[in-house]
mmCIF file of C-alpha atoms and ligand atoms in Angstrom:
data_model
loop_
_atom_site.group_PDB
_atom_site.id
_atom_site.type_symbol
_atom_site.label_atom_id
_atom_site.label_comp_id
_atom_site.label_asym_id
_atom_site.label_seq_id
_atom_site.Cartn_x
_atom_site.Cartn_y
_atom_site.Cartn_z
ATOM 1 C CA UNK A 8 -61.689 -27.199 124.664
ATOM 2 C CA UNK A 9 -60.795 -29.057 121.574
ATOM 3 C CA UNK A 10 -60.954 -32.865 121.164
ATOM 4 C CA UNK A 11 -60.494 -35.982 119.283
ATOM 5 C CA UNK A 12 -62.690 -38.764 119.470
ATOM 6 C CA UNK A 13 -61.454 -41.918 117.888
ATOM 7 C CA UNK A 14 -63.782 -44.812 116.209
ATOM 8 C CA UNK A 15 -63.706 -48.324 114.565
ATOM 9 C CA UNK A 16 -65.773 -47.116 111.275
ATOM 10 C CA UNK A 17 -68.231 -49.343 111.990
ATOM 11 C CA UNK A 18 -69.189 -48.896 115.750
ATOM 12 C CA UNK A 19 -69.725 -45.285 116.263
ATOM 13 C CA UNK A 20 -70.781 -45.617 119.797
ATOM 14 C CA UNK A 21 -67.440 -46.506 120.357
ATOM 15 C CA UNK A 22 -65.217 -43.660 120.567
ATOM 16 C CA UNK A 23 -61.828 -43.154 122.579
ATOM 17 C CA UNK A 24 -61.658 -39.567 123.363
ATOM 18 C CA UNK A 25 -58.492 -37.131 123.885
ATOM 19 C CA UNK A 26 -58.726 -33.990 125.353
ATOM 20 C CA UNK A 27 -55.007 -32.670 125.449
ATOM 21 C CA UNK A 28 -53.931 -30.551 122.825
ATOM 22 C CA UNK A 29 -50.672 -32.786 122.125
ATOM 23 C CA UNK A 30 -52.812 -36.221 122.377
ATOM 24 C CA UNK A 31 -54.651 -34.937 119.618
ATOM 25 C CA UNK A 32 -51.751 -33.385 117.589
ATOM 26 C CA UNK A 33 -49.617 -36.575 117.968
ATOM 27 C CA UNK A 34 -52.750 -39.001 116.673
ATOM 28 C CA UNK A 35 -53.222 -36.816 114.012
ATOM 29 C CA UNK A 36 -50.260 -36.590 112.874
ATOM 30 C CA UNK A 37 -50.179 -40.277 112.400
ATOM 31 C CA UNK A 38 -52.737 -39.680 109.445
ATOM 32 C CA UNK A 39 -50.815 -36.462 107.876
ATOM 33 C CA UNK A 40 -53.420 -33.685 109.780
ATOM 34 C CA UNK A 41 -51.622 -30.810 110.765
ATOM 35 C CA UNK A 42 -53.458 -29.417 114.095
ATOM 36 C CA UNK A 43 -52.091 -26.197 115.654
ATOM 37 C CA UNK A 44 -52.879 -23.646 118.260
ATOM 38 C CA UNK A 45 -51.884 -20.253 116.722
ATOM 39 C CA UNK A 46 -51.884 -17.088 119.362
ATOM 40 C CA UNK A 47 -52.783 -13.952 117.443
ATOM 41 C CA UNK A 48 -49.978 -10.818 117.002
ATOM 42 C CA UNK A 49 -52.757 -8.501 118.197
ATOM 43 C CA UNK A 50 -55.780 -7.990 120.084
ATOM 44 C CA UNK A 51 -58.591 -7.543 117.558
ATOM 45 C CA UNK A 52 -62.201 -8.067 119.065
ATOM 46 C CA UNK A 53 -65.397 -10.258 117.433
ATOM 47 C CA UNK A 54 -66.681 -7.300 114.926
ATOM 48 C CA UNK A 55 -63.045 -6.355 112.930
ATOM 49 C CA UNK A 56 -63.165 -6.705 109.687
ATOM 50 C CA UNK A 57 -61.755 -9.644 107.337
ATOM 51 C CA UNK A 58 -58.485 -7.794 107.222
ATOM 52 C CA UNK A 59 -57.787 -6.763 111.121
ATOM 53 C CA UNK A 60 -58.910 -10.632 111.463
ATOM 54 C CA UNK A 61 -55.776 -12.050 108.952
ATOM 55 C CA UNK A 62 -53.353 -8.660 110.222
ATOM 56 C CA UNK A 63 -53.836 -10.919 113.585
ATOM 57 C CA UNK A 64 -52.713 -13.941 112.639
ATOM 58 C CA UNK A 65 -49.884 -12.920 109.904
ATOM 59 C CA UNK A 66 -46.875 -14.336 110.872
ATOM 60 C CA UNK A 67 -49.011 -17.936 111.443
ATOM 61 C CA UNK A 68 -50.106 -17.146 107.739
ATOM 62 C CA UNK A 69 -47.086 -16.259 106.386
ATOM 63 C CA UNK A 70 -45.753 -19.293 107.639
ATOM 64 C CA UNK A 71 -48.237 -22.194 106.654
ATOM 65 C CA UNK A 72 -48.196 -20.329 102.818
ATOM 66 C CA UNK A 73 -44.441 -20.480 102.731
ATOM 67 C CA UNK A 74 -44.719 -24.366 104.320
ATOM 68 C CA UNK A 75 -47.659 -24.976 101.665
ATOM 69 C CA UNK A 76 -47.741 -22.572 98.851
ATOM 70 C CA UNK A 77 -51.201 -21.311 99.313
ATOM 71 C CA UNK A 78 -52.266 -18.789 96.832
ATOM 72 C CA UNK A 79 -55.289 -17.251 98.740
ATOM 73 C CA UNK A 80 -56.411 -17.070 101.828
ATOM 74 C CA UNK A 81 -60.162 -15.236 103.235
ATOM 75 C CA UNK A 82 -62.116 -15.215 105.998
ATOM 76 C CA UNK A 83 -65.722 -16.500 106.444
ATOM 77 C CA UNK A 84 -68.205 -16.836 109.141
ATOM 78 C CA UNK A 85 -71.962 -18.518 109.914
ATOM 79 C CA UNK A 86 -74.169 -17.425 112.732
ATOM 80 C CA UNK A 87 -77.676 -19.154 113.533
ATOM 81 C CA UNK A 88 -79.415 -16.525 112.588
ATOM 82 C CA UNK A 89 -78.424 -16.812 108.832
ATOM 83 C CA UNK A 90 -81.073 -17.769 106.232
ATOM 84 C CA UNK A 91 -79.452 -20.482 104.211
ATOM 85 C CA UNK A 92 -77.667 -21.980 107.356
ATOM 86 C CA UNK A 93 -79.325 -25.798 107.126
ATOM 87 C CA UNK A 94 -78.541 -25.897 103.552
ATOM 88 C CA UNK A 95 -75.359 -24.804 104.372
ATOM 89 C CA UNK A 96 -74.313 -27.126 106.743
ATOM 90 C CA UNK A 97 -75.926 -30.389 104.919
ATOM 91 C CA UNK A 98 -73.855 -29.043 101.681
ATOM 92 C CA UNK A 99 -70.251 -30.926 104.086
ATOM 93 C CA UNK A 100 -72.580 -33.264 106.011
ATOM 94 C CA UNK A 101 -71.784 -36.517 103.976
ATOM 95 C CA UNK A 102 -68.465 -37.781 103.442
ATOM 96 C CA UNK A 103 -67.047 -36.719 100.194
ATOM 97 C CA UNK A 104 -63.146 -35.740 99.205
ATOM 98 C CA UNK A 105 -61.537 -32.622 97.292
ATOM 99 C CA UNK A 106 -58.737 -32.161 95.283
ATOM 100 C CA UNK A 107 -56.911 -28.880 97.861
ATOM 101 C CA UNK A 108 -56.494 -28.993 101.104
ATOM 102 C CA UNK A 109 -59.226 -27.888 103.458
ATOM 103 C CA UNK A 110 -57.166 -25.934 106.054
ATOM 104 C CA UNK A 111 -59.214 -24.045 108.770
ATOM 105 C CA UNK A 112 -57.835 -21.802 111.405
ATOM 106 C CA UNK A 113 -61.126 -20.950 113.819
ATOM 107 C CA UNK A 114 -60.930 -17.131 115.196
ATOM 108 C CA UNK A 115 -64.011 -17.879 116.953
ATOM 109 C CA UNK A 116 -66.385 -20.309 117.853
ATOM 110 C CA UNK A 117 -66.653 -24.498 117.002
ATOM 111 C CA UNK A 118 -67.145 -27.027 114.402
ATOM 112 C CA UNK A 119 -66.598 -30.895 113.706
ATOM 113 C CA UNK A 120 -64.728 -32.806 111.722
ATOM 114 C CA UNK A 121 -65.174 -36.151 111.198
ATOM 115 C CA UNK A 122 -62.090 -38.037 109.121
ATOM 116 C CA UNK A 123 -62.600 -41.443 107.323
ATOM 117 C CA UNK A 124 -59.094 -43.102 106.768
ATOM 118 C CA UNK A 125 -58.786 -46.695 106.418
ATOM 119 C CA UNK A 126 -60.987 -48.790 109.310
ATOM 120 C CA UNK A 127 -60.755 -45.573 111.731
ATOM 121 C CA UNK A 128 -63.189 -42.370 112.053
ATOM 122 C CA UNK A 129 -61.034 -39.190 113.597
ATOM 123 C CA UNK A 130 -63.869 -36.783 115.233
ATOM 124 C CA UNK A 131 -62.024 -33.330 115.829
ATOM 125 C CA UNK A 132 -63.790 -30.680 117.311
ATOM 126 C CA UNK A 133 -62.021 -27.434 116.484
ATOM 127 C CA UNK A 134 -62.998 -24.342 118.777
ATOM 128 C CA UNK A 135 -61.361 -21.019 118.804
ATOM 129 C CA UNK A 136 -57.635 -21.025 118.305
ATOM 130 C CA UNK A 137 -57.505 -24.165 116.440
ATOM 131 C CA UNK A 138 -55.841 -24.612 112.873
ATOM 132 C CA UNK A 139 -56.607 -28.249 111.037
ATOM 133 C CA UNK A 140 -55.276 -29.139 107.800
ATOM 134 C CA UNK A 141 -57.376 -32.163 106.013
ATOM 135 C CA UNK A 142 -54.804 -33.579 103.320
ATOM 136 C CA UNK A 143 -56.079 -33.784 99.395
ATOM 137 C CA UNK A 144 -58.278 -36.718 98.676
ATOM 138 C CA UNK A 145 -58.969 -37.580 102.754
ATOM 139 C CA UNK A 146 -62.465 -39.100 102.886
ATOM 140 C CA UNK A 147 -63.772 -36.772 105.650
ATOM 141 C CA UNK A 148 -67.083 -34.608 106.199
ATOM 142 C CA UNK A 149 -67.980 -31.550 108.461
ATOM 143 C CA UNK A 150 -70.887 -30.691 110.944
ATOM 144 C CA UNK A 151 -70.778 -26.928 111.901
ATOM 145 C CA UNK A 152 -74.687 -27.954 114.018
ATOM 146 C CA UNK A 153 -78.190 -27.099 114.272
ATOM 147 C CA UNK A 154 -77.196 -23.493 115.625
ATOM 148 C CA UNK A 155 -73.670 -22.763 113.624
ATOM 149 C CA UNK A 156 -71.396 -20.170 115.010
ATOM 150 C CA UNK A 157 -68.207 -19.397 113.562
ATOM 151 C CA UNK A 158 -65.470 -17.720 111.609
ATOM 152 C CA UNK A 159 -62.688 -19.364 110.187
ATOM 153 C CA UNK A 160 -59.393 -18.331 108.358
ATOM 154 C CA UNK A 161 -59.951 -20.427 105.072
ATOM 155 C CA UNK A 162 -56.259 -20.988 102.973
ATOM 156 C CA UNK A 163 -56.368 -22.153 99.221
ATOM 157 C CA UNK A 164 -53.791 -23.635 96.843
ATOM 158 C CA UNK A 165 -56.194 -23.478 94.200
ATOM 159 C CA UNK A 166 -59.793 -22.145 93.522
ATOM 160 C CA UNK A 167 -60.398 -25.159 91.455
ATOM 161 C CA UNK A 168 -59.191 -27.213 93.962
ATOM 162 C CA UNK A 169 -62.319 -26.689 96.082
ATOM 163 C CA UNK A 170 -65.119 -28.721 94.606
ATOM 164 C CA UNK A 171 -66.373 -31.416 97.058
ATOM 165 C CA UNK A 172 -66.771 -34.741 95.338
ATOM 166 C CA UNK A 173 -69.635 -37.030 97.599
ATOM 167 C CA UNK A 174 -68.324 -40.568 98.081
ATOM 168 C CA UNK A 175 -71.973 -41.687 98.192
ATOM 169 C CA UNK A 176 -70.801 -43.311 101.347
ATOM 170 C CA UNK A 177 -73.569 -43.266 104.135
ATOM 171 C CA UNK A 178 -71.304 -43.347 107.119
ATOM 172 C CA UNK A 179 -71.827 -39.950 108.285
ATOM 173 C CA UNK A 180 -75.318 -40.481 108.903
ATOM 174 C CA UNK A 181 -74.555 -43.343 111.730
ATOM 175 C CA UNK A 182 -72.026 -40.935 113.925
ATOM 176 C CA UNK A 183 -73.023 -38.240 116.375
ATOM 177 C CA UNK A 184 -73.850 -35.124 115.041
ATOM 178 C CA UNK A 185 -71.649 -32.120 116.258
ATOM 179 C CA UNK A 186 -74.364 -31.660 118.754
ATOM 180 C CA UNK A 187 -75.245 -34.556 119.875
ATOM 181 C CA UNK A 188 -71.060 -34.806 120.509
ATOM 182 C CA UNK A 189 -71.366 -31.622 122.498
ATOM 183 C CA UNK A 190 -73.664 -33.182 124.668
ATOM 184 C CA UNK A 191 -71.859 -36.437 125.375
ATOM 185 C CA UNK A 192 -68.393 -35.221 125.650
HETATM 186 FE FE1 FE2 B 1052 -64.435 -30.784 102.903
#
C-alpha cells in the first residue's frame, strides 16, 4: 500500500502518516505533485518486454504526454541482484533538484521519495500502480533500498533536462531510509 509520511524538516522522527490513496493525492496536490493510480488496458505479466509494458498503460500515456508534452518515455528496472545497485541507489540518495520533471509510473514493485519544500519533508512510498510527478526545481531525493526491486515507466520532456544538480544539503542523511520506513510503517 502506498503512503505519505509528513515531517517538520527538522524533526524526522516526527512524521504524520496517510495511508488512503486520496489523503495522499489531496496533500500532494497542495505542493503541485501529481499522484495517480493508473489500471493497465491489458494483462501483461512480470517478464514482457519494454513495449508490452508501455502497450499496457497507453491511454494513461497518451494522456499525461498530451497534459505535459513529454517527448520520450522508456521503461527501466533494478533488481538486488544487479552489480552496480549501491552505486546506483546513492547516485538519488541526497537531496539535489533537476531541470524536467521526474515522473514515475511503478509497474512493479516500491521506492521512496522524500520531497523538501519549504519547512515540510513529503515521504511517498510509491508501490505498484502508482504514478508521481516531482515538479522542475523541487528539492527532493530518492531511496529505492538496500535490496531494490522495481520497474518504472520513466516520461521525459527533455534529455537534457535530466541532470541531477546536489544541493549539498545533508538532510537526507537524518530521515529514515526506505527500509528502515518499511519497517516502522
Ligand atoms: Fe530526482
Amino acid at each position: 500500500m502506498s503512503a505519505l509520511t509528513l515531517y517538520p524538516a527538522n524533526q524526522p522522527q516526527n512524521g504524520n502518516t496517510f495511508r488512503d490513496f486520496a489523503g495522499i493525492a489531496e496533500q500532494l496536490q497542495g505542493i503541485g505533485v501529481q499522484f495517480e493510480r493508473w489500471q493497465a488496458d491489458c494483462q501483461f505479466s512480470a517478464a514482457d518486454d519494454a513495449e508490452t509494458v508501455l502497450k499496457a498503460y497507453e491511454s494513461s500515456i497518451d494522456k499525461l504526454k498530451q497534459q505535459y508534452g513529454f517527448q520520450s518515455v522508456d521503461v527501466t528496472s533494478l533488481n538486488a541482484d544487479h552489480p552496480n545497485k549501491d552505486a546506483l541507489r546513492q547516485k538519488f540518495l541526497s537531496e539535489h533538484t533537476h531541470s524536467d520533471f521526474e515522473v514515475r509510473f511503478f509497474v512493479e514493485g516500491k521506492g521512496l521519495f522524500y520531497l523538501h519544500v519549504g519547512d515540510q519533508v513529503y515521504a511517498v512510498l510509491c508501490e505498484q500502480g502508482d504514478l508521481i510527478s516531482v515538479p522542475a526545481n523541487t528539492t527532493h531525493w530518492f531511496d529505492m533500498g538496500e535490496t531494490p526491486a522495481f520497474k518504472c515507466i520513466r516520461l521525459f520532456t527533455t534529455e537534457d533536462g535530466w541532470v541531477a544538480e546536489f544541493t549539498g544539503n545533508p538532510i537526507a542523511e537524518s530521515f529514515p531510509t526506505l527500509d528502515q520506513y518499511l519497517t516502522a510503517l
